Amino acid sequence: MNTEEMYQSMKLKLERVVPDVELRIKAELAVEINRLKKERNAVILGHNYMEPALFNSIPDFVGDSLELSRKAAQTEKDIIVFCGVKFMAETAKILNPSKTVLVPSAKAGCSLAASITADDVRALKKKFPGVPVVTYINTYADVKAESDICCTSGNAKAVVESLKTDTIIFLPDEYLAGNVARETGKHVIFPTQGMGNLQFDTTLDYQMVGWNGRCEVHDKFTVQDIKNVREQFPDVIILAHPECSPAVVEASDYSGSTTAMIRYVKETKAPHYLILTECSMGDNIAAENPDKEMLRLCTVRCPHMNTITMEDTLEALKQTRYVIEIPEEIRAKAFIAVDRMIKIG
Ligand code: 13P
Ligand code: SF4
């Protein structure tokens, strides 16, 4: 595709959400990225949170964490460029040790991944011996390596149910644990901080042991936000990612992974939708559904996902940066947990 063709194809999808002057610049960038992608035998995976111009031009595949893990597992290309955050690129490397995996920004972290260490998991396993550890994919490789199985927002319930045990350790998202507990009818206990030590009230009836990690974005949505929006738009349908608090999820009309929310809007017909997740995804849904009104709370943004730009993706391909490296003994252990999850379907 030449620049004019790229511009026309982007315009077709994005003219209502991206100003024309920006589209022309992004089209030029997209052509250069796609040329280098071919030259370097690379594949670009784009998370649903990528900004509209990037999302609609350079990825070979877009999706949620689960779908992109599957694509990463299947690729034949030499280089995987992950337009998402570091833990996602690490998952691609865990599944493809012989390939070069790049993340375009060195700053693309995640508050959930930063909330727990491998030492924390080892301490929990010591406190609850023999209890299987389920770890959210939003964690780093060394934490995954200490786990029995991973899960994403798209399969957390299925993964928990697949274990067929009375008790599990579910890390590190406190809210996802609460939402899974609600869906599966389990009780969850969380640590309390005391005298520098983590303590659990194990006298309580519990089937899940959680951790106090939170997504800094989804943590900010409140039940009051939902009440305010419903008052202003009584016919609104509200969708909340399961990283939102259980109270917010309960007050919403639908909860699911980023792809599940995209699908829900596509397949239903309501006058207004409010998506409680990273704002760019609202732009992408609005672009795909010109007949539907999307409401967004854009004061809440993911500072990590928003460091991924087309300019940096071009530099990533030019300079082969930033390369994901994982020590082999950690990668091999983490592979078992990720692969088990992928096999669950
Ligand atoms: P999904 O797996 O639903 O795409 O979510 C990833 C994420 O980081 C949401 O904040
Ligand atoms: Fe992490 Fe939250 Fe950003 Fe997702 S939205 S990458 S969970 S900080």
CSV table of C-alpha atoms and ligand atoms in Angstrom, one decimal:
chain,number,residue,atom,x,y,z
A,1,MET,CA,0.0,0.0,0.0
A,2,ASN,CA,1.4,3.4,-0.9
A,3,THR,CA,0.8,6.5,1.4
A,4,GLU,CA,-2.3,7.7,-0.5
A,5,GLU,CA,-3.9,4.2,-0.3
A,6,MET,CA,-3.0,3.9,3.4
A,7,TYR,CA,-4.5,7.4,4.1
A,8,GLN,CA,-7.7,6.4,2.2
A,9,SER,CA,-8.0,3.1,4.1
A,10,MET,CA,-7.5,4.9,7.5
A,11,LYS,CA,-9.8,7.7,6.6
A,12,LEU,CA,-12.6,5.2,5.8
A,13,LYS,CA,-12.5,3.9,9.4
A,14,LEU,CA,-11.3,6.9,11.3
A,15,GLU,CA,-12.5,10.1,9.7
A,16,ARG,CA,-15.0,10.7,12.6
A,17,VAL,CA,-12.4,10.2,15.4
A,18,VAL,CA,-9.0,11.4,14.1
A,19,PRO,CA,-8.6,14.8,12.4
A,20,ASP,CA,-7.5,14.7,8.8
A,21,VAL,CA,-4.2,16.5,9.3
A,22,GLU,CA,-3.2,13.8,11.8
A,23,LEU,CA,-4.4,11.0,9.6
A,24,ARG,CA,-2.0,12.1,6.8
A,25,ILE,CA,1.0,12.1,9.1
A,26,LYS,CA,0.0,8.7,10.6
A,27,ALA,CA,-0.6,7.2,7.1
A,28,GLU,CA,3.0,8.1,6.1
A,29,LEU,CA,4.4,6.5,9.3
A,30,ALA,CA,2.2,3.4,8.8
A,31,VAL,CA,3.6,2.8,5.3
A,32,GLU,CA,7.2,3.1,6.6
A,33,ILE,CA,6.5,0.7,9.5
A,34,ASN,CA,4.8,-1.8,7.3
A,35,ARG,CA,7.7,-1.7,4.8
A,36,LEU,CA,10.2,-2.3,7.6
A,37,LYS,CA,8.0,-5.0,9.1
A,38,LYS,CA,8.1,-6.9,5.8
A,39,GLU,CA,11.9,-6.3,5.3
A,40,ARG,CA,12.7,-7.6,8.8
A,41,ASN,CA,10.2,-10.5,8.7
A,42,ALA,CA,8.3,-9.2,11.7
A,43,VAL,CA,4.8,-9.5,13.0
A,44,ILE,CA,3.1,-6.7,14.9
A,45,LEU,CA,0.6,-7.6,17.7
A,46,GLY,CA,-1.6,-4.7,18.9
A,47,HIS,CA,-3.6,-4.7,22.1
A,48,ASN,CA,-7.1,-3.3,22.0
A,49,TYR,CA,-6.0,-0.2,24.0
A,50,MET,CA,-3.8,1.1,21.2
A,51,GLU,CA,-4.7,4.5,19.9
A,52,PRO,CA,-7.0,4.5,16.8
A,53,ALA,CA,-4.4,5.3,14.1
A,54,LEU,CA,-2.0,2.7,15.3
A,55,PHE,CA,-4.8,0.1,16.0
A,56,ASN,CA,-6.2,0.5,12.5
A,57,SER,CA,-3.0,0.5,10.4
A,58,ILE,CA,0.1,-1.5,11.5
A,59,PRO,CA,-0.9,-4.6,13.6
A,60,ASP,CA,-1.2,-8.0,11.9
A,61,PHE,CA,-3.4,-9.0,14.8
A,62,VAL,CA,-5.3,-7.0,17.4
A,63,GLY,CA,-7.0,-8.4,20.5
A,64,ASP,CA,-7.1,-8.9,24.2
A,65,SER,CA,-4.3,-10.5,26.3
A,66,LEU,CA,-5.6,-14.0,25.7
A,67,GLU,CA,-6.0,-13.7,21.9
A,68,LEU,CA,-2.6,-12.1,21.5
A,69,SER,CA,-0.9,-14.8,23.6
A,70,ARG,CA,-2.4,-17.3,21.2
A,71,LYS,CA,-1.2,-15.4,18.2
A,72,ALA,CA,2.3,-15.1,19.7
A,73,ALA,CA,2.3,-18.8,20.2
A,74,GLN,CA,1.5,-19.4,16.5
A,75,THR,CA,3.8,-17.0,14.7
A,76,GLU,CA,6.5,-18.1,12.2
A,77,LYS,CA,8.1,-14.6,11.9
A,78,ASP,CA,11.6,-13.8,13.2
A,79,ILE,CA,10.6,-10.7,15.2
A,80,ILE,CA,7.5,-10.1,17.3
A,81,VAL,CA,6.8,-6.4,17.9
A,82,PHE,CA,4.3,-6.1,20.8
A,83,CYS,CA,2.3,-2.9,20.8
A,84,GLY,CA,1.2,-3.4,24.4
A,85,VAL,CA,2.9,-3.4,27.8
A,86,LYS,CA,6.0,-5.2,28.9
A,87,PHE,CA,4.2,-8.2,30.6
A,88,MET,CA,2.4,-8.9,27.3
A,89,ALA,CA,5.7,-8.8,25.4
A,90,GLU,CA,7.2,-11.1,28.0
A,91,THR,CA,4.4,-13.6,27.5
A,92,ALA,CA,5.2,-13.6,23.8
A,93,LYS,CA,8.9,-14.3,24.7
A,94,ILE,CA,7.9,-17.1,27.1
A,95,LEU,CA,6.1,-18.8,24.3
A,96,ASN,CA,8.8,-18.1,21.6
A,97,PRO,CA,12.2,-18.2,23.2
A,98,SER,CA,14.0,-18.4,19.8
A,99,LYS,CA,12.4,-15.2,18.5
A,100,THR,CA,13.3,-11.6,19.0
A,101,VAL,CA,10.5,-9.9,20.9
A,102,LEU,CA,10.4,-6.1,21.0
A,103,VAL,CA,8.3,-3.6,23.0
A,104,PRO,CA,8.4,-0.1,21.5
A,105,SER,CA,8.6,1.7,24.9
A,106,ALA,CA,10.9,1.0,27.8
A,107,LYS,CA,8.3,2.7,30.1
A,108,ALA,CA,5.3,0.4,29.3
A,109,GLY,CA,4.8,-1.2,32.8
A,110,CYS,CA,1.6,-2.0,34.6
A,111,SER,CA,0.6,-1.3,38.2
A,112,LEU,CA,-0.7,-4.9,38.6
A,113,ALA,CA,2.5,-6.5,37.4
A,114,ALA,CA,4.4,-4.2,39.8
A,115,SER,CA,2.3,-5.2,42.8
A,116,ILE,CA,3.8,-8.6,43.4
A,117,THR,CA,7.3,-10.3,43.4
A,118,ALA,CA,8.4,-13.9,43.0
A,119,ASP,CA,9.5,-13.8,46.7
A,120,ASP,CA,5.9,-12.8,47.6
A,121,VAL,CA,4.6,-15.9,45.7
A,122,ARG,CA,7.2,-18.2,47.4
A,123,ALA,CA,6.1,-16.8,50.8
A,124,LEU,CA,2.4,-17.5,50.0
A,125,LYS,CA,3.2,-21.0,48.9
A,126,LYS,CA,5.0,-21.6,52.2
A,127,LYS,CA,2.0,-20.3,54.1
A,128,PHE,CA,-0.5,-22.3,52.1
A,129,PRO,CA,1.4,-25.5,51.2
A,130,GLY,CA,-0.1,-27.5,48.3
A,131,VAL,CA,-2.6,-24.9,47.3
A,132,PRO,CA,-2.5,-24.3,43.6
A,133,VAL,CA,-1.4,-20.8,42.4
A,134,VAL,CA,-3.4,-19.0,39.6
A,135,THR,CA,-1.6,-15.9,38.4
A,136,TYR,CA,-3.2,-13.2,36.3
A,137,ILE,CA,-1.3,-12.7,33.0
A,138,ASN,CA,-0.6,-9.1,34.1
A,139,THR,CA,2.5,-10.2,36.0
A,140,TYR,CA,6.2,-10.5,35.2
A,141,ALA,CA,7.9,-13.8,34.1
A,142,ASP,CA,9.5,-14.6,37.5
A,143,VAL,CA,6.0,-14.4,39.1
A,144,LYS,CA,4.5,-16.6,36.4
A,145,ALA,CA,7.4,-19.0,37.0
A,146,GLU,CA,6.2,-19.6,40.6
A,147,SER,CA,2.7,-20.3,39.5
A,148,ASP,CA,0.8,-23.4,38.5
A,149,ILE,CA,-1.3,-21.7,35.8
A,150,CYS,CA,-2.0,-18.3,34.4
A,151,CYS,CA,-5.3,-16.7,33.5
A,152,THR,CA,-6.5,-13.6,31.7
A,153,SER,CA,-9.7,-11.5,32.2
A,154,GLY,CA,-11.2,-13.6,29.4
A,155,ASN,CA,-10.8,-17.0,31.0
A,156,ALA,CA,-10.3,-16.5,34.8
A,157,LYS,CA,-13.5,-18.3,35.7
A,158,ALA,CA,-12.7,-21.2,33.4
A,159,VAL,CA,-9.2,-21.5,34.7
A,160,VAL,CA,-10.3,-21.5,38.4
A,161,GLU,CA,-13.0,-24.1,37.7
A,162,SER,CA,-10.6,-26.3,35.7
A,163,LEU,CA,-8.5,-26.8,38.8
A,164,LYS,CA,-11.3,-28.7,40.6
A,165,THR,CA,-9.7,-28.0,44.1
A,166,ASP,CA,-11.4,-26.6,47.2
A,167,THR,CA,-8.9,-23.8,47.6
A,168,ILE,CA,-6.7,-21.7,45.3
A,169,ILE,CA,-4.3,-18.8,45.6
A,170,PHE,CA,-5.3,-16.1,43.0
A,171,LEU,CA,-2.8,-13.3,42.3
A,172,PRO,CA,-2.4,-10.4,42.2
A,173,ASP,CA,-5.5,-8.5,41.3
A,174,GLU,CA,-7.7,-8.0,44.3
A,175,TYR,CA,-10.7,-6.9,42.2
A,176,LEU,CA,-10.5,-9.7,39.6
A,177,ALA,CA,-10.3,-12.2,42.5
A,178,GLY,CA,-13.4,-10.6,44.0
A,179,ASN,CA,-15.2,-10.8,40.7
A,180,VAL,CA,-14.2,-14.4,40.1
A,181,ALA,CA,-15.2,-15.2,43.7
A,182,ARG,CA,-18.6,-13.7,43.0
A,183,GLU,CA,-19.0,-15.7,39.8
A,184,THR,CA,-17.9,-19.0,41.2
A,185,GLY,CA,-19.6,-18.6,44.6
A,186,LYS,CA,-16.3,-18.7,46.5
A,187,HIS,CA,-15.0,-16.7,49.5
A,188,VAL,CA,-11.8,-14.9,49.2
A,189,ILE,CA,-9.4,-13.7,51.9
A,190,PHE,CA,-6.7,-11.0,51.5
A,191,PRO,CA,-3.6,-10.2,53.4
A,192,THR,CA,-3.4,-7.4,56.0
A,193,GLN,CA,-0.2,-5.6,56.7
A,194,GLY,CA,1.0,-5.8,60.3
A,195,MET,CA,4.5,-5.3,61.8
A,196,GLY,CA,6.0,-5.4,58.4
A,197,ASN,CA,4.6,-8.9,57.9
A,198,LEU,CA,1.7,-10.1,55.7
A,199,GLN,CA,-1.0,-11.7,57.8
A,200,PHE,CA,-4.1,-13.7,56.7
A,201,ASP,CA,-7.1,-14.3,58.9
A,202,THR,CA,-7.2,-18.0,58.1
A,203,THR,CA,-9.9,-18.6,60.7
A,204,LEU,CA,-12.4,-17.2,58.1
A,205,ASP,CA,-14.2,-19.5,55.7
A,206,TYR,CA,-12.1,-19.1,52.5
A,207,GLN,CA,-11.6,-20.9,49.2
A,208,MET,CA,-9.5,-18.2,47.5
A,209,VAL,CA,-6.4,-16.5,48.8
A,210,GLY,CA,-6.0,-13.1,47.1
A,211,TRP,CA,-3.4,-10.3,47.0
A,212,ASN,CA,-3.9,-6.5,47.2
A,213,GLY,CA,-2.8,-5.6,43.7
A,214,ARG,CA,-4.9,-3.2,41.7
A,215,CYS,CA,-5.0,-1.7,38.3
A,216,GLU,CA,-4.4,2.0,38.7
A,217,VAL,CA,-6.8,2.8,35.9
A,218,HIS,CA,-9.8,0.6,36.7
A,219,ASP,CA,-9.5,1.3,40.4
A,220,LYS,CA,-10.5,4.9,39.7
A,221,PHE,CA,-14.0,4.1,38.4
A,222,THR,CA,-16.7,4.3,41.1
A,223,VAL,CA,-20.3,3.4,41.6
A,224,GLN,CA,-21.0,7.1,41.9
A,225,ASP,CA,-19.6,7.6,38.4
A,226,ILE,CA,-22.2,5.0,37.2
A,227,LYS,CA,-25.0,6.7,39.1
A,228,ASN,CA,-24.1,10.1,37.6
A,229,VAL,CA,-23.9,8.8,34.0
A,230,ARG,CA,-27.2,6.8,34.4
A,231,GLU,CA,-28.9,10.0,35.7
A,232,GLN,CA,-27.8,12.0,32.7
A,233,PHE,CA,-28.3,9.1,30.2
A,234,PRO,CA,-31.1,6.8,31.5
A,235,ASP,CA,-30.8,4.5,28.5
A,236,VAL,CA,-27.1,4.0,28.8
A,237,ILE,CA,-25.6,0.4,28.8
A,238,ILE,CA,-22.5,0.3,31.1
A,239,LEU,CA,-19.7,-2.1,30.4
A,240,ALA,CA,-16.9,-2.7,33.0
A,241,HIS,CA,-13.6,-4.5,32.7
A,242,PRO,CA,-13.2,-7.2,35.5
A,243,GLU,CA,-10.3,-5.2,36.9
A,244,CYS,CA,-12.9,-2.8,38.2
A,245,SER,CA,-14.1,-3.3,41.8
A,246,PRO,CA,-16.8,-5.9,42.4
A,247,ALA,CA,-19.2,-3.1,43.4
A,248,VAL,CA,-18.6,-1.3,40.0
A,249,VAL,CA,-19.0,-4.6,38.1
A,250,GLU,CA,-22.2,-5.3,40.0
A,251,ALA,CA,-23.6,-1.8,39.2
A,252,SER,CA,-22.7,-2.3,35.5
A,253,ASP,CA,-24.8,-4.1,32.8
A,254,TYR,CA,-21.9,-6.2,31.4
A,255,SER,CA,-18.4,-7.2,32.3
A,256,GLY,CA,-15.8,-9.0,30.2
A,257,SER,CA,-12.3,-8.8,28.7
A,258,THR,CA,-11.5,-5.9,26.3
A,259,THR,CA,-12.4,-8.1,23.3
A,260,ALA,CA,-15.6,-9.3,25.0
A,261,MET,CA,-16.7,-5.7,25.5
A,262,ILE,CA,-15.9,-4.8,21.9
A,263,ARG,CA,-18.0,-7.7,20.7
A,264,TYR,CA,-20.9,-6.8,23.1
A,265,VAL,CA,-21.2,-3.3,21.6
A,266,LYS,CA,-21.1,-4.7,18.1
A,267,GLU,CA,-23.8,-7.3,18.8
A,268,THR,CA,-26.3,-5.1,20.8
A,269,LYS,CA,-28.2,-2.0,19.9
A,270,ALA,CA,-28.5,0.7,22.6
A,271,PRO,CA,-28.6,4.5,22.2
A,272,HIS,CA,-25.6,5.0,24.5
A,273,TYR,CA,-22.7,2.9,25.8
A,274,LEU,CA,-20.2,3.7,28.6
A,275,ILE,CA,-17.1,1.7,28.6
A,276,LEU,CA,-15.2,1.6,32.0
A,277,THR,CA,-11.7,0.9,30.7
A,278,GLU,CA,-8.8,2.7,29.0
A,279,CYS,CA,-10.3,5.5,26.9
A,280,SER,CA,-8.6,4.7,23.6
A,281,MET,CA,-10.7,1.5,23.4
A,282,GLY,CA,-13.8,3.7,23.4
A,283,ASP,CA,-12.3,5.6,20.3
A,284,ASN,CA,-11.7,2.3,18.6
A,285,ILE,CA,-15.3,1.1,19.3
A,286,ALA,CA,-16.7,4.4,18.2
A,287,ALA,CA,-14.8,4.2,14.9
A,288,GLU,CA,-16.1,0.6,14.3
A,289,ASN,CA,-19.7,1.5,15.3
A,290,PRO,CA,-20.6,4.8,13.6
A,291,ASP,CA,-24.3,4.3,14.4
A,292,LYS,CA,-23.7,4.0,18.2
A,293,GLU,CA,-22.9,6.7,20.8
A,294,MET,CA,-19.9,6.0,23.0
A,295,LEU,CA,-19.6,7.8,26.3
A,296,ARG,CA,-16.1,7.9,27.8
A,297,LEU,CA,-14.5,8.9,31.1
A,298,CYS,CA,-11.2,10.0,29.6
A,299,THR,CA,-9.7,11.7,32.6
A,300,VAL,CA,-8.7,8.1,33.6
A,301,ARG,CA,-5.9,6.8,31.2
A,302,CYS,CA,-3.4,4.0,31.3
A,303,PRO,CA,0.0,5.8,31.4
A,304,HIS,CA,1.8,2.7,30.4
A,305,MET,CA,-0.3,1.7,27.3
A,306,ASN,CA,-0.2,5.4,26.2
A,307,THR,CA,3.6,5.3,25.9
A,308,ILE,CA,3.3,3.0,22.8
A,309,THR,CA,3.2,5.3,19.7
A,310,MET,CA,3.7,4.7,16.0
A,311,GLU,CA,6.9,6.8,16.1
A,312,ASP,CA,8.4,4.5,18.7
A,313,THR,CA,7.2,1.4,16.9
A,314,LEU,CA,9.1,2.6,13.8
A,315,GLU,CA,12.2,3.1,16.0
A,316,ALA,CA,11.7,-0.3,17.5
A,317,LEU,CA,12.0,-1.9,14.1
A,318,LYS,CA,14.8,0.4,12.9
A,319,GLN,CA,16.9,-0.1,16.0
A,320,THR,CA,15.7,-3.5,17.2
A,321,ARG,CA,14.7,-2.1,20.5
A,322,TYR,CA,13.6,-2.7,23.3
A,323,VAL,CA,14.5,-6.4,23.4
A,324,ILE,CA,12.7,-8.6,25.9
A,325,GLU,CA,15.2,-10.9,27.7
A,326,ILE,CA,14.2,-13.6,30.3
A,327,PRO,CA,16.7,-16.0,31.9
A,328,GLU,CA,16.0,-19.5,30.5
A,329,GLU,CA,15.3,-21.2,33.9
A,330,ILE,CA,12.6,-18.6,34.6
A,331,ARG,CA,11.2,-18.7,31.1
A,332,ALA,CA,10.9,-22.5,31.1
A,333,LYS,CA,9.0,-22.5,34.4
A,334,ALA,CA,6.8,-19.6,33.3
A,335,PHE,CA,6.1,-21.5,30.0
A,336,ILE,CA,4.4,-24.3,31.9
A,337,ALA,CA,1.9,-21.9,33.5
A,338,VAL,CA,1.2,-20.0,30.3
A,339,ASP,CA,0.9,-23.1,28.2
A,340,ARG,CA,-1.5,-24.7,30.6
A,341,MET,CA,-3.7,-21.7,30.4
A,342,ILE,CA,-3.6,-21.6,26.6
A,343,LYS,CA,-4.6,-25.3,26.4
A,344,ILE,CA,-7.7,-24.6,28.5
A,345,GLY,CA,-9.3,-22.8,25.5
B,1,13P,P1,-7.6,-7.8,28.5
B,1,13P,O1,-6.9,-9.1,28.7
B,1,13P,O2,-9.0,-7.9,28.8
B,1,13P,O3,-7.3,-7.2,27.1
B,1,13P,O4,-7.0,-6.8,29.6
B,1,13P,C1,-5.6,-6.4,29.7
B,1,13P,C2,-5.5,-5.3,30.5
B,1,13P,O5,-4.4,-4.9,30.9
B,1,13P,C3,-6.6,-4.5,31.0
B,1,13P,O6,-6.3,-3.4,31.7
B,2,SF4,FE1,-1.9,-2.5,33.7
B,2,SF4,FE2,-4.2,-1.2,34.3
B,2,SF4,FE3,-2.7,-0.3,32.3
B,2,SF4,FE4,-4.0,-2.6,32.0
B,2,SF4,S1,-4.9,-0.6,32.3
B,2,SF4,S2,-1.9,-2.3,31.5
B,2,SF4,S3,-3.9,-3.4,34.1
B,2,SF4,S4,-2.1,-0.4,34.5
